[in-house]
Amino acid sequence: MSTTNPVSFGSGDDIAVQVEDVAKVFRVYKERNQSIKGSLLRRGRAHFEEFHALRDINLQIPQGKTFGLLGHNGSGKSTLLKCIAKILTPDTGKITSRGRIAAMLEVGSGFHPELSGRENVYLNGAILGMSKAEIDKKFDQIVDFSGVEHFIDQPVKNYSSGMYVRLGFAVSIHVEPDILLVDEVLAVGDMEFQEKCMDKFAQFKEEGRTVIVVSHGLEQMRTFCDEAAWLEHGVLKDVGPAAQIVDAYSDVVRGAVSVQGGGTRFGTGEAIITGLEWLDDQGRQSLKNFTGENVRIKLSYEAKARIEAPVFGVSVDTREGYWVWGLHGHDANFVPEAIEPGPGSLEIVIPHLPLRPASYTLSASIQNKDMTKVIDAWQKALRFEVLPGPGMESGGVVVFGAHFENLKPERPMIDIPQRTRSQWEELAVRQVDEEDKAAELEEAARLVEALEARDAATGEAMQG
């Protein structure tokens, strides 16, 4: 589906979609009148219950961003997406958007099963608002992107679900919409197709287009989306940076609990991680390091029962939630036959810390042999910092230990003064001050949330 709805947002010109007090209610009938006789016997009334799919949703989706909607099944994600696409009309409230919208909400939506892939490209393209001349011009690109060129003249009723979604999605993105709505359809495509889609989404972002996506792939949402909204039983529970929202949602779904001293924990509990230490080359706890230093991670645990072939793992994220690095026992060829009840520990050696200056968090886990069950996971257990120093290179997150050479034709090099020790120290102090301020702001925000939750609970109790 494609719509064009030019709207003046006044000062909010950076907003692609604005959702204001939107609610949607569906009737769930217990029994319908199937005949005139049945209607007369029931005096014309069919019994139903109201299902509140959306309750007073207020949301602003920034222009040029990739925005995710997450929540459990039945939380209202797809309903909200269909309201934005104008497939459904809200019962109350309004939704305003800027520019052309293309929606890919269901596998094969807009396709006629008896028509060929070629005919459906023209049919679906016309439904999405493209002219025949525009489709003619883009036809080869659409077919190439979908990867169904060998079957393009076959009826789509013979297509697999993956072929269906690839062709339908290829048409949708070649509409070149200002806003693209995607509902779980990427789960059907193979890895190659998903990579094509990610490249196309990245291109959309560079061009200032907006992508709104619904997905249950949390790690994909974390890395792919800029911002996200969390819906629960039709209520907007939270909205913010994608990594932050994904972490909060994951904690609730997994039943994670806060750990005294920092982080959250979840798991089946046959063993627990009792300590995580970030050690320097002298074996001392050191939460401030420089690029290139030798460090060790010490993981201590307490097993409550014998565990066959446990798989230990550790990971590092940026403060913003971007996953930087991870290692588990299977990939490191370090899986003990079993651990017995009682305390134990192990160490992970990092001979040359390849991180650039920033603040990072360390997490750890214990899983079963097949890595299908989490015995214990301690998320964001501690925070450490990498400070400015020689060898930190110029940008990004990681250090390659790279250098320039082989300039041809050869030219004399300019002698560039190197930073002195005092200059490095000044940069390090500045970073520490900035990180301390950021930590204070995070703690203040956490306290405000706790107070708001307490006040809300007090208000509900008084009303009760």
Short mmCIF file of C-alpha atoms in Angstrom, two decimals:
data_model
loop_
_atom_site.label_atom_id
_atom_site.label_comp_id
_atom_site.label_asym_id
_atom_site.label_seq_id
_atom_site.Cartn_x
_atom_site.Cartn_y
_atom_site.Cartn_z
CA MET A 1 0.00 0.00 0.00
CA SER A 2 1.21 3.51 -0.76
CA THR A 3 -0.24 6.81 0.33
CA THR A 4 0.78 10.41 0.05
CA ASN A 5 -0.27 12.73 2.82
CA PRO A 6 1.64 16.02 2.83
CA VAL A 7 1.19 17.55 6.26
CA SER A 8 2.55 20.73 7.79
CA PHE A 9 4.13 19.93 11.15
CA GLY A 10 5.01 23.53 11.93
CA SER A 11 8.23 23.54 13.93
CA GLY A 12 8.41 19.72 13.94
CA ASP A 13 9.81 19.42 10.43
CA ASP A 14 12.10 16.62 11.57
CA ILE A 15 9.12 14.39 12.40
CA ALA A 16 8.08 11.84 9.75
CA VAL A 17 5.09 10.37 11.61
CA GLN A 18 3.19 11.82 14.55
CA VAL A 19 0.75 9.65 16.50
CA GLU A 20 -1.58 11.54 18.83
CA ASP A 21 -3.90 9.88 21.38
CA VAL A 22 -4.56 6.94 19.05
CA ALA A 23 -6.83 4.15 20.24
CA LYS A 24 -8.21 1.14 18.37
CA VAL A 25 -10.83 -1.31 19.62
CA PHE A 26 -11.89 -4.55 17.94
CA ARG A 27 -15.00 -6.56 18.63
CA VAL A 28 -14.37 -10.20 19.42
CA TYR A 29 -17.66 -12.02 18.84
CA LYS A 30 -18.48 -15.02 20.99
CA GLU A 31 -21.09 -16.11 18.46
CA ARG A 32 -22.29 -14.43 15.30
CA ASN A 33 -25.76 -14.50 13.81
CA GLN A 34 -25.36 -16.74 10.76
CA SER A 35 -28.94 -16.36 9.54
CA ILE A 36 -32.06 -14.22 9.78
CA LYS A 37 -33.60 -16.92 11.98
CA GLY A 38 -30.66 -16.79 14.34
CA SER A 39 -30.85 -13.01 14.44
CA LEU A 40 -34.53 -13.13 15.32
CA LEU A 41 -34.06 -15.77 18.01
CA ARG A 42 -31.32 -13.66 19.62
CA ARG A 43 -33.36 -10.50 19.09
CA GLY A 44 -30.82 -9.25 16.59
CA ARG A 45 -27.94 -9.03 19.04
CA ALA A 46 -24.67 -10.89 18.72
CA HIS A 47 -22.59 -11.12 21.86
CA PHE A 48 -19.04 -9.75 21.72
CA GLU A 49 -16.21 -8.52 23.88
CA GLU A 50 -14.11 -5.46 23.19
CA PHE A 51 -10.39 -5.95 22.62
CA HIS A 52 -8.36 -2.78 23.08
CA ALA A 53 -5.53 -3.19 20.58
CA LEU A 54 -4.22 0.35 21.14
CA ARG A 55 -4.79 2.65 24.09
CA ASP A 56 -4.02 6.38 23.82
CA ILE A 57 -0.74 6.04 21.93
CA ASN A 58 1.36 9.21 21.62
CA LEU A 59 4.49 8.86 19.55
CA GLN A 60 6.80 10.86 17.29
CA ILE A 61 8.92 9.04 14.72
CA PRO A 62 11.88 11.13 13.51
CA GLN A 63 12.51 11.64 9.82
CA GLY A 64 15.45 9.79 8.32
CA LYS A 65 15.65 7.24 11.15
CA THR A 66 15.06 3.51 11.36
CA PHE A 67 12.42 3.05 14.03
CA GLY A 68 11.48 -0.28 15.60
CA LEU A 69 8.26 -1.44 17.24
CA LEU A 70 8.68 -4.34 19.65
CA GLY A 71 6.52 -6.26 22.07
CA HIS A 72 4.98 -9.68 22.53
CA ASN A 73 2.32 -11.10 20.21
CA GLY A 74 -0.90 -9.17 20.61
CA SER A 75 0.79 -6.05 21.98
CA GLY A 76 -0.51 -3.83 19.17
CA LYS A 77 2.58 -3.47 16.96
CA SER A 78 0.99 -4.58 13.70
CA THR A 79 -2.22 -2.69 14.46
CA LEU A 80 -0.25 0.53 14.93
CA LEU A 81 1.67 -0.11 11.71
CA LYS A 82 -1.61 -0.63 9.81
CA CYS A 83 -3.00 2.57 11.29
CA ILE A 84 0.08 4.46 10.10
CA ALA A 85 -0.38 2.87 6.65
CA LYS A 86 -4.06 3.92 6.72
CA ILE A 87 -5.20 0.33 6.27
CA LEU A 88 -7.00 0.71 9.60
CA THR A 89 -8.64 3.86 10.94
CA PRO A 90 -8.12 4.72 14.61
CA ASP A 91 -11.28 4.95 16.72
CA THR A 92 -9.89 8.04 18.44
CA GLY A 93 -6.88 10.25 17.92
CA LYS A 94 -5.04 11.01 14.69
CA ILE A 95 -1.92 10.06 12.77
CA THR A 96 -0.14 12.54 10.50
CA SER A 97 2.74 11.72 8.18
CA ARG A 98 4.85 13.41 5.57
CA GLY A 99 5.40 12.03 2.08
CA ARG A 100 4.74 8.77 0.29
CA ILE A 101 4.26 5.66 2.42
CA ALA A 102 4.92 2.13 1.18
CA ALA A 103 3.85 -0.77 3.39
CA MET A 104 5.08 -4.36 3.28
CA LEU A 105 2.89 -5.88 5.96
CA GLU A 106 2.06 -9.41 4.81
CA VAL A 107 3.63 -12.04 2.60
CA GLY A 108 2.18 -11.64 -0.88
CA SER A 109 -0.10 -8.73 -0.04
CA GLY A 110 -1.31 -7.19 -3.30
CA PHE A 111 -0.49 -10.31 -5.34
CA HIS A 112 -2.94 -12.34 -7.43
CA PRO A 113 -2.03 -16.04 -7.18
CA GLU A 114 -3.09 -16.88 -10.73
CA LEU A 115 -0.94 -14.17 -12.32
CA SER A 116 2.74 -14.54 -13.11
CA GLY A 117 5.48 -12.81 -11.17
CA ARG A 118 5.91 -10.34 -14.02
CA GLU A 119 2.20 -9.46 -14.07
CA ASN A 120 2.13 -9.13 -10.30
CA VAL A 121 5.05 -6.68 -10.35
CA TYR A 122 2.92 -4.38 -12.52
CA LEU A 123 -0.23 -5.03 -10.46
CA ASN A 124 1.45 -4.50 -7.10
CA GLY A 125 3.43 -1.53 -8.38
CA ALA A 126 0.21 0.12 -9.58
CA ILE A 127 -1.42 -0.50 -6.17
CA LEU A 128 1.60 1.15 -4.54
CA GLY A 129 1.17 4.24 -6.74
CA MET A 130 3.76 3.65 -9.48
CA SER A 131 3.00 4.46 -13.12
CA LYS A 132 3.56 1.87 -15.86
CA ALA A 133 6.45 3.92 -17.21
CA GLU A 134 8.06 3.97 -13.76
CA ILE A 135 7.63 0.20 -13.39
CA ASP A 136 9.05 -0.36 -16.89
CA LYS A 137 12.12 1.64 -15.92
CA LYS A 138 12.66 -0.21 -12.65
CA PHE A 139 11.50 -3.69 -13.67
CA ASP A 140 14.97 -5.21 -14.13
CA GLN A 141 16.15 -3.76 -10.80
CA ILE A 142 13.09 -5.18 -9.02
CA VAL A 143 13.56 -8.66 -10.46
CA ASP A 144 17.31 -8.63 -9.80
CA PHE A 145 16.77 -7.57 -6.18
CA SER A 146 14.15 -10.28 -5.62
CA GLY A 147 16.33 -13.05 -7.04
CA VAL A 148 13.38 -14.79 -8.76
CA GLU A 149 14.39 -13.99 -12.35
CA HIS A 150 14.23 -17.66 -13.40
CA PHE A 151 10.61 -17.89 -12.26
CA ILE A 152 9.33 -14.41 -13.11
CA ASP A 153 6.90 -15.73 -15.76
CA GLN A 154 5.52 -18.51 -13.54
CA PRO A 155 2.25 -18.09 -11.55
CA VAL A 156 3.06 -16.84 -8.05
CA LYS A 157 0.77 -19.52 -6.57
CA ASN A 158 3.70 -21.87 -7.25
CA TYR A 159 6.18 -19.64 -5.42
CA SER A 160 7.57 -20.51 -2.01
CA SER A 161 6.84 -18.09 0.83
CA GLY A 162 10.42 -16.82 0.54
CA MET A 163 10.03 -16.06 -3.17
CA TYR A 164 6.69 -14.37 -2.47
CA VAL A 165 8.11 -12.03 0.13
CA ARG A 166 11.27 -11.27 -1.84
CA LEU A 167 9.32 -10.20 -4.90
CA GLY A 168 6.76 -8.23 -2.90
CA PHE A 169 9.44 -6.50 -0.86
CA ALA A 170 11.47 -5.71 -3.98
CA VAL A 171 8.46 -3.90 -5.45
CA SER A 172 7.82 -1.99 -2.21
CA ILE A 173 11.31 -0.59 -1.80
CA HIS A 174 11.56 0.43 -5.47
CA VAL A 175 8.56 2.70 -4.96
CA GLU A 176 11.22 4.90 -3.31
CA PRO A 177 8.89 5.90 -0.48
CA ASP A 178 9.59 8.61 2.06
CA ILE A 179 8.36 6.18 4.74
CA LEU A 180 8.66 2.38 4.47
CA LEU A 181 6.64 0.16 6.82
CA VAL A 182 7.87 -3.42 7.31
CA ASP A 183 6.13 -6.06 9.43
CA GLU A 184 8.18 -9.22 10.10
CA VAL A 185 8.49 -10.07 6.41
CA LEU A 186 12.30 -10.17 6.61
CA ALA A 187 12.04 -13.31 8.73
CA VAL A 188 11.07 -15.21 5.58
CA GLY A 189 14.05 -14.22 3.43
CA ASP A 190 17.40 -16.02 3.42
CA MET A 191 20.65 -14.46 4.65
CA GLU A 192 21.63 -13.08 1.24
CA PHE A 193 18.23 -11.41 0.83
CA GLN A 194 18.37 -9.97 4.36
CA GLU A 195 21.79 -8.47 3.61
CA LYS A 196 20.36 -6.87 0.47
CA CYS A 197 17.54 -5.42 2.56
CA MET A 198 19.96 -4.07 5.17
CA ASP A 199 22.02 -2.40 2.44
CA LYS A 200 18.85 -0.87 1.01
CA PHE A 201 17.75 0.35 4.45
CA ALA A 202 21.18 1.93 4.95
CA GLN A 203 20.76 3.66 1.59
CA PHE A 204 17.31 4.90 2.68
CA LYS A 205 18.83 6.36 5.83
CA GLU A 206 21.53 8.15 3.85
CA GLU A 207 18.83 9.61 1.61
CA GLY A 208 16.84 10.86 4.62
CA ARG A 209 14.03 8.32 4.29
CA THR A 210 12.29 6.73 7.26
CA VAL A 211 11.92 2.99 7.93
CA ILE A 212 9.47 1.70 10.56
CA VAL A 213 9.89 -1.99 11.26
CA VAL A 214 8.20 -4.61 13.43
CA SER A 215 10.36 -7.58 14.36
CA HIS A 216 10.87 -10.19 17.06
CA GLY A 217 14.59 -10.36 16.20
CA LEU A 218 15.88 -8.38 19.17
CA GLU A 219 19.57 -8.39 18.26
CA GLN A 220 18.67 -7.27 14.75
CA MET A 221 16.54 -4.49 16.24
CA ARG A 222 19.38 -3.47 18.55
CA THR A 223 21.92 -2.97 15.77
CA PHE A 224 19.60 -2.01 12.91
CA CYS A 225 17.26 0.54 14.53
CA ASP A 226 18.15 4.00 15.77
CA GLU A 227 15.15 4.27 18.08
CA ALA A 228 12.41 1.91 19.22
CA ALA A 229 9.04 1.86 20.99
CA TRP A 230 7.89 -0.90 23.31
CA LEU A 231 4.20 -1.77 23.28
CA GLU A 232 2.53 -3.96 25.90
CA HIS A 233 -1.17 -4.87 25.76
CA GLY A 234 -1.83 -1.88 23.51
CA VAL A 235 -0.07 0.59 25.82
CA LEU A 236 3.12 2.46 24.93
CA LYS A 237 5.42 1.32 27.72
CA ASP A 238 8.65 3.05 26.68
CA VAL A 239 10.37 4.76 23.76
CA GLY A 240 14.00 5.76 23.26
CA PRO A 241 17.34 4.58 21.84
CA ALA A 242 16.92 1.10 20.36
CA ALA A 243 19.62 -0.62 22.44
CA GLN A 244 18.15 0.77 25.67
CA ILE A 245 14.60 -0.29 24.81
CA VAL A 246 15.68 -3.77 23.64
CA ASP A 247 17.60 -4.32 26.89
CA ALA A 248 14.63 -3.23 29.03
CA TYR A 249 12.22 -5.43 27.07
CA SER A 250 14.61 -8.42 27.18
CA ASP A 251 14.96 -8.11 30.96
CA VAL A 252 11.19 -8.26 31.42
CA VAL A 253 10.70 -11.15 28.98
CA ARG A 254 13.49 -13.18 30.58
CA GLY A 255 12.45 -12.36 34.10
CA ALA A 256 15.76 -10.62 34.79
CA VAL A 257 16.37 -9.16 38.24
CA SER A 258 18.65 -6.33 39.29
CA VAL A 259 21.98 -7.29 40.83
CA GLN A 260 23.36 -5.36 43.78
CA GLY A 261 26.39 -3.53 42.50
CA GLY A 262 25.18 -3.29 38.91
CA GLY A 263 23.59 -5.11 36.01
CA THR A 264 20.79 -7.62 35.70
CA ARG A 265 20.67 -11.41 35.96
CA PHE A 266 18.53 -14.21 34.53
CA GLY A 267 18.83 -17.95 34.04
CA THR A 268 17.76 -21.36 35.32
CA GLY A 269 20.08 -21.12 38.34
CA GLU A 270 21.98 -24.44 38.44
CA ALA A 271 25.06 -22.21 38.73
CA ILE A 272 25.52 -18.49 39.24
CA ILE A 273 28.30 -16.10 38.31
CA THR A 274 29.49 -14.69 41.61
CA GLY A 275 32.12 -12.28 40.35
CA LEU A 276 33.57 -10.58 37.28
CA GLU A 277 36.91 -8.80 37.43
CA TRP A 278 38.74 -6.75 34.81
CA LEU A 279 42.42 -7.22 35.67
CA ASP A 280 45.64 -5.59 34.47
CA ASP A 281 48.81 -7.53 33.70
CA GLN A 282 49.69 -7.50 37.42
CA GLY A 283 46.43 -9.23 38.32
CA ARG A 284 44.95 -6.10 39.91
CA GLN A 285 41.38 -4.88 39.31
CA SER A 286 41.76 -1.95 36.92
CA LEU A 287 38.67 -0.36 35.39
CA LYS A 288 40.68 2.27 33.54
CA ASN A 289 43.00 1.02 30.80
CA PHE A 290 44.81 2.17 27.70
CA THR A 291 44.60 0.77 24.19
CA GLY A 292 47.02 -2.10 23.68
CA GLU A 293 47.39 -3.11 27.32
CA ASN A 294 47.33 -6.73 28.45
CA VAL A 295 44.16 -7.49 30.41
CA ARG A 296 42.44 -10.52 31.88
CA ILE A 297 38.82 -11.18 32.72
CA LYS A 298 38.31 -13.33 35.80
CA LEU A 299 34.93 -15.07 36.02
CA SER A 300 34.03 -16.65 39.36
CA TYR A 301 31.04 -18.96 39.78
CA GLU A 302 29.21 -21.14 42.27
CA ALA A 303 27.72 -24.40 40.95
CA LYS A 304 24.74 -25.74 42.86
CA ALA A 305 24.78 -29.08 41.05
CA ARG A 306 26.98 -31.04 38.65
CA ILE A 307 26.73 -29.48 35.18
CA GLU A 308 27.83 -31.42 32.10
CA ALA A 309 29.87 -29.50 29.52
CA PRO A 310 29.00 -25.95 30.56
CA VAL A 311 29.73 -23.22 28.03
CA PHE A 312 31.12 -20.03 29.52
CA GLY A 313 30.95 -16.75 27.63
CA VAL A 314 31.80 -13.07 27.94
CA SER A 315 30.92 -10.02 25.88
CA VAL A 316 31.67 -6.30 25.71
CA ASP A 317 29.24 -3.54 24.69
CA THR A 318 29.60 0.19 24.38
CA ARG A 319 27.80 2.29 26.95
CA GLU A 320 25.18 3.00 24.27
CA GLY A 321 24.49 -0.74 23.92
CA TYR A 322 26.35 -1.56 20.69
CA TRP A 323 27.74 -5.11 20.85
CA VAL A 324 31.49 -4.84 20.27
CA TRP A 325 32.86 -8.30 21.03
CA GLY A 326 31.95 -11.70 22.39
CA LEU A 327 33.61 -15.06 22.99
CA HIS A 328 32.20 -18.36 24.26
CA GLY A 329 33.74 -21.71 25.06
CA HIS A 330 32.67 -23.48 21.87
CA ASP A 331 34.52 -21.03 19.64
CA ALA A 332 37.51 -20.91 22.01
CA ASN A 333 37.64 -24.75 22.27
CA PHE A 334 37.33 -24.39 26.05
CA VAL A 335 34.46 -26.54 27.31
CA PRO A 336 35.12 -28.63 30.44
CA GLU A 337 33.61 -32.12 30.64
CA ALA A 338 31.73 -31.02 33.76
CA ILE A 339 31.86 -28.76 36.78
CA GLU A 340 31.02 -30.08 40.24
CA PRO A 341 28.99 -28.39 42.99
CA GLY A 342 30.96 -25.63 44.69
CA PRO A 343 32.97 -22.53 43.78
CA GLY A 344 35.23 -22.16 40.76
CA SER A 345 36.75 -19.63 38.43
CA LEU A 346 38.39 -19.18 35.04
CA GLU A 347 40.18 -16.41 33.16
CA ILE A 348 39.92 -14.98 29.66
CA VAL A 349 43.18 -13.51 28.36
CA ILE A 350 43.20 -10.43 26.11
CA PRO A 351 46.87 -9.96 25.16
CA HIS A 352 46.40 -6.62 23.38
CA LEU A 353 43.28 -4.57 24.19
CA PRO A 354 42.04 -3.47 20.72
CA LEU A 355 39.50 -0.87 21.87
CA ARG A 356 39.56 2.88 21.35
CA PRO A 357 38.88 5.34 24.17
CA ALA A 358 35.29 5.08 25.42
CA SER A 359 33.19 3.59 28.20
CA TYR A 360 32.28 -0.10 27.89
CA THR A 361 30.27 -2.71 29.82
CA LEU A 362 31.20 -6.33 30.48
CA SER A 363 28.69 -9.20 30.56
CA ALA A 364 29.09 -12.94 31.16
CA SER A 365 27.05 -16.12 30.89
CA ILE A 366 26.97 -19.86 31.50
CA GLN A 367 24.96 -22.02 29.09
CA ASN A 368 24.36 -25.71 28.63
CA LYS A 369 26.37 -27.82 26.18
CA ASP A 370 24.09 -27.15 23.21
CA MET A 371 23.71 -23.46 24.12
CA THR A 372 19.93 -23.84 24.13
CA LYS A 373 19.50 -22.93 27.81
CA VAL A 374 20.91 -20.05 29.83
CA ILE A 375 22.03 -21.29 33.23
CA ASP A 376 23.08 -17.81 34.32
CA ALA A 377 23.62 -14.52 32.51
CA TRP A 378 24.91 -11.42 34.22
CA GLN A 379 24.31 -8.50 31.88
CA LYS A 380 26.31 -5.26 32.16
CA ALA A 381 27.97 -6.54 35.30
CA LEU A 382 30.66 -3.88 35.38
CA ARG A 383 31.78 -0.83 33.46
CA PHE A 384 35.35 -0.10 32.43
CA GLU A 385 36.96 2.69 30.48
CA VAL A 386 39.64 2.82 27.83
CA LEU A 387 41.51 6.11 28.13
CA PRO A 388 43.28 8.17 25.44
CA GLY A 389 46.88 7.17 24.87
CA PRO A 390 49.49 6.32 22.23
CA GLY A 391 48.29 3.78 19.68
CA MET A 392 44.60 4.66 19.96
CA GLU A 393 44.42 5.52 16.24
CA SER A 394 41.94 8.03 14.83
CA GLY A 395 38.31 6.94 15.10
CA GLY A 396 35.72 4.21 15.54
CA VAL A 397 35.54 1.56 18.23
CA VAL A 398 38.42 -0.84 17.52
CA VAL A 399 42.15 -0.50 16.87
CA PHE A 400 43.73 -2.42 13.97
CA GLY A 401 47.36 -1.53 14.70
CA ALA A 402 47.50 -0.11 11.20
CA HIS A 403 50.06 2.17 9.55
CA PHE A 404 50.70 3.85 6.20
CA GLU A 405 53.48 2.90 3.79
CA ASN A 406 54.56 2.73 0.13
CA LEU A 407 53.63 6.25 -1.01
CA LYS A 408 54.35 6.43 -4.75
CA PRO A 409 55.90 8.52 -6.08
CA GLU A 410 57.86 9.06 -2.88
CA ARG A 411 57.65 12.42 -1.16
CA PRO A 412 59.29 13.83 1.97
CA MET A 413 57.14 13.50 5.09
CA ILE A 414 56.16 16.39 7.36
CA ASP A 415 57.46 16.07 10.88
CA ILE A 416 54.26 16.12 13.00
CA PRO A 417 54.81 16.75 16.73
CA GLN A 418 53.60 13.88 18.89
CA ARG A 419 51.44 14.45 21.95
CA THR A 420 53.34 14.74 25.20
CA ARG A 421 52.54 12.71 28.30
CA SER A 422 50.86 15.70 29.93
CA GLN A 423 48.64 16.16 26.86
CA TRP A 424 47.59 12.50 26.99
CA GLU A 425 46.84 12.88 30.69
CA GLU A 426 44.75 15.97 30.01
CA LEU A 427 42.69 14.05 27.41
CA ALA A 428 42.24 11.16 29.85
CA VAL A 429 41.05 13.45 32.66
CA ARG A 430 38.62 15.16 30.28
CA GLN A 431 37.16 11.79 29.23
CA VAL A 432 36.80 10.62 32.84
CA ASP A 433 34.97 13.86 33.72
CA GLU A 434 32.60 13.42 30.76
CA GLU A 435 31.91 9.80 31.68
CA ASP A 436 31.24 10.76 35.31
CA LYS A 437 28.74 13.39 34.17
CA ALA A 438 27.04 10.87 31.86
CA ALA A 439 26.85 8.35 34.73
CA GLU A 440 25.31 10.99 36.98
CA LEU A 441 22.68 11.79 34.34
CA GLU A 442 21.87 8.08 33.94
CA GLU A 443 21.49 7.68 37.70
CA ALA A 444 19.28 10.78 37.89
CA ALA A 445 17.07 9.41 35.09
CA ARG A 446 16.84 6.06 36.89
CA LEU A 447 15.78 7.77 40.11
CA VAL A 448 13.15 9.85 38.28
CA GLU A 449 11.72 6.68 36.69
CA ALA A 450 11.62 4.98 40.09
CA LEU A 451 9.82 7.96 41.65
CA GLU A 452 7.31 8.12 38.79
CA ALA A 453 6.62 4.38 39.13
CA ARG A 454 6.14 4.79 42.89
CA ASP A 455 3.80 7.75 42.40
CA ALA A 456 1.80 5.85 39.79
CA ALA A 457 1.46 2.86 42.11
CA THR A 458 0.41 5.13 44.98
CA GLY A 459 -2.21 6.80 42.75
CA GLU A 460 -3.66 3.45 41.68
CA ALA A 461 -3.80 2.29 45.29
CA MET A 462 -5.64 5.47 46.34
CA GLN A 463 -8.12 5.09 43.48
CA GLY A 464 -8.68 1.47 44.49
#
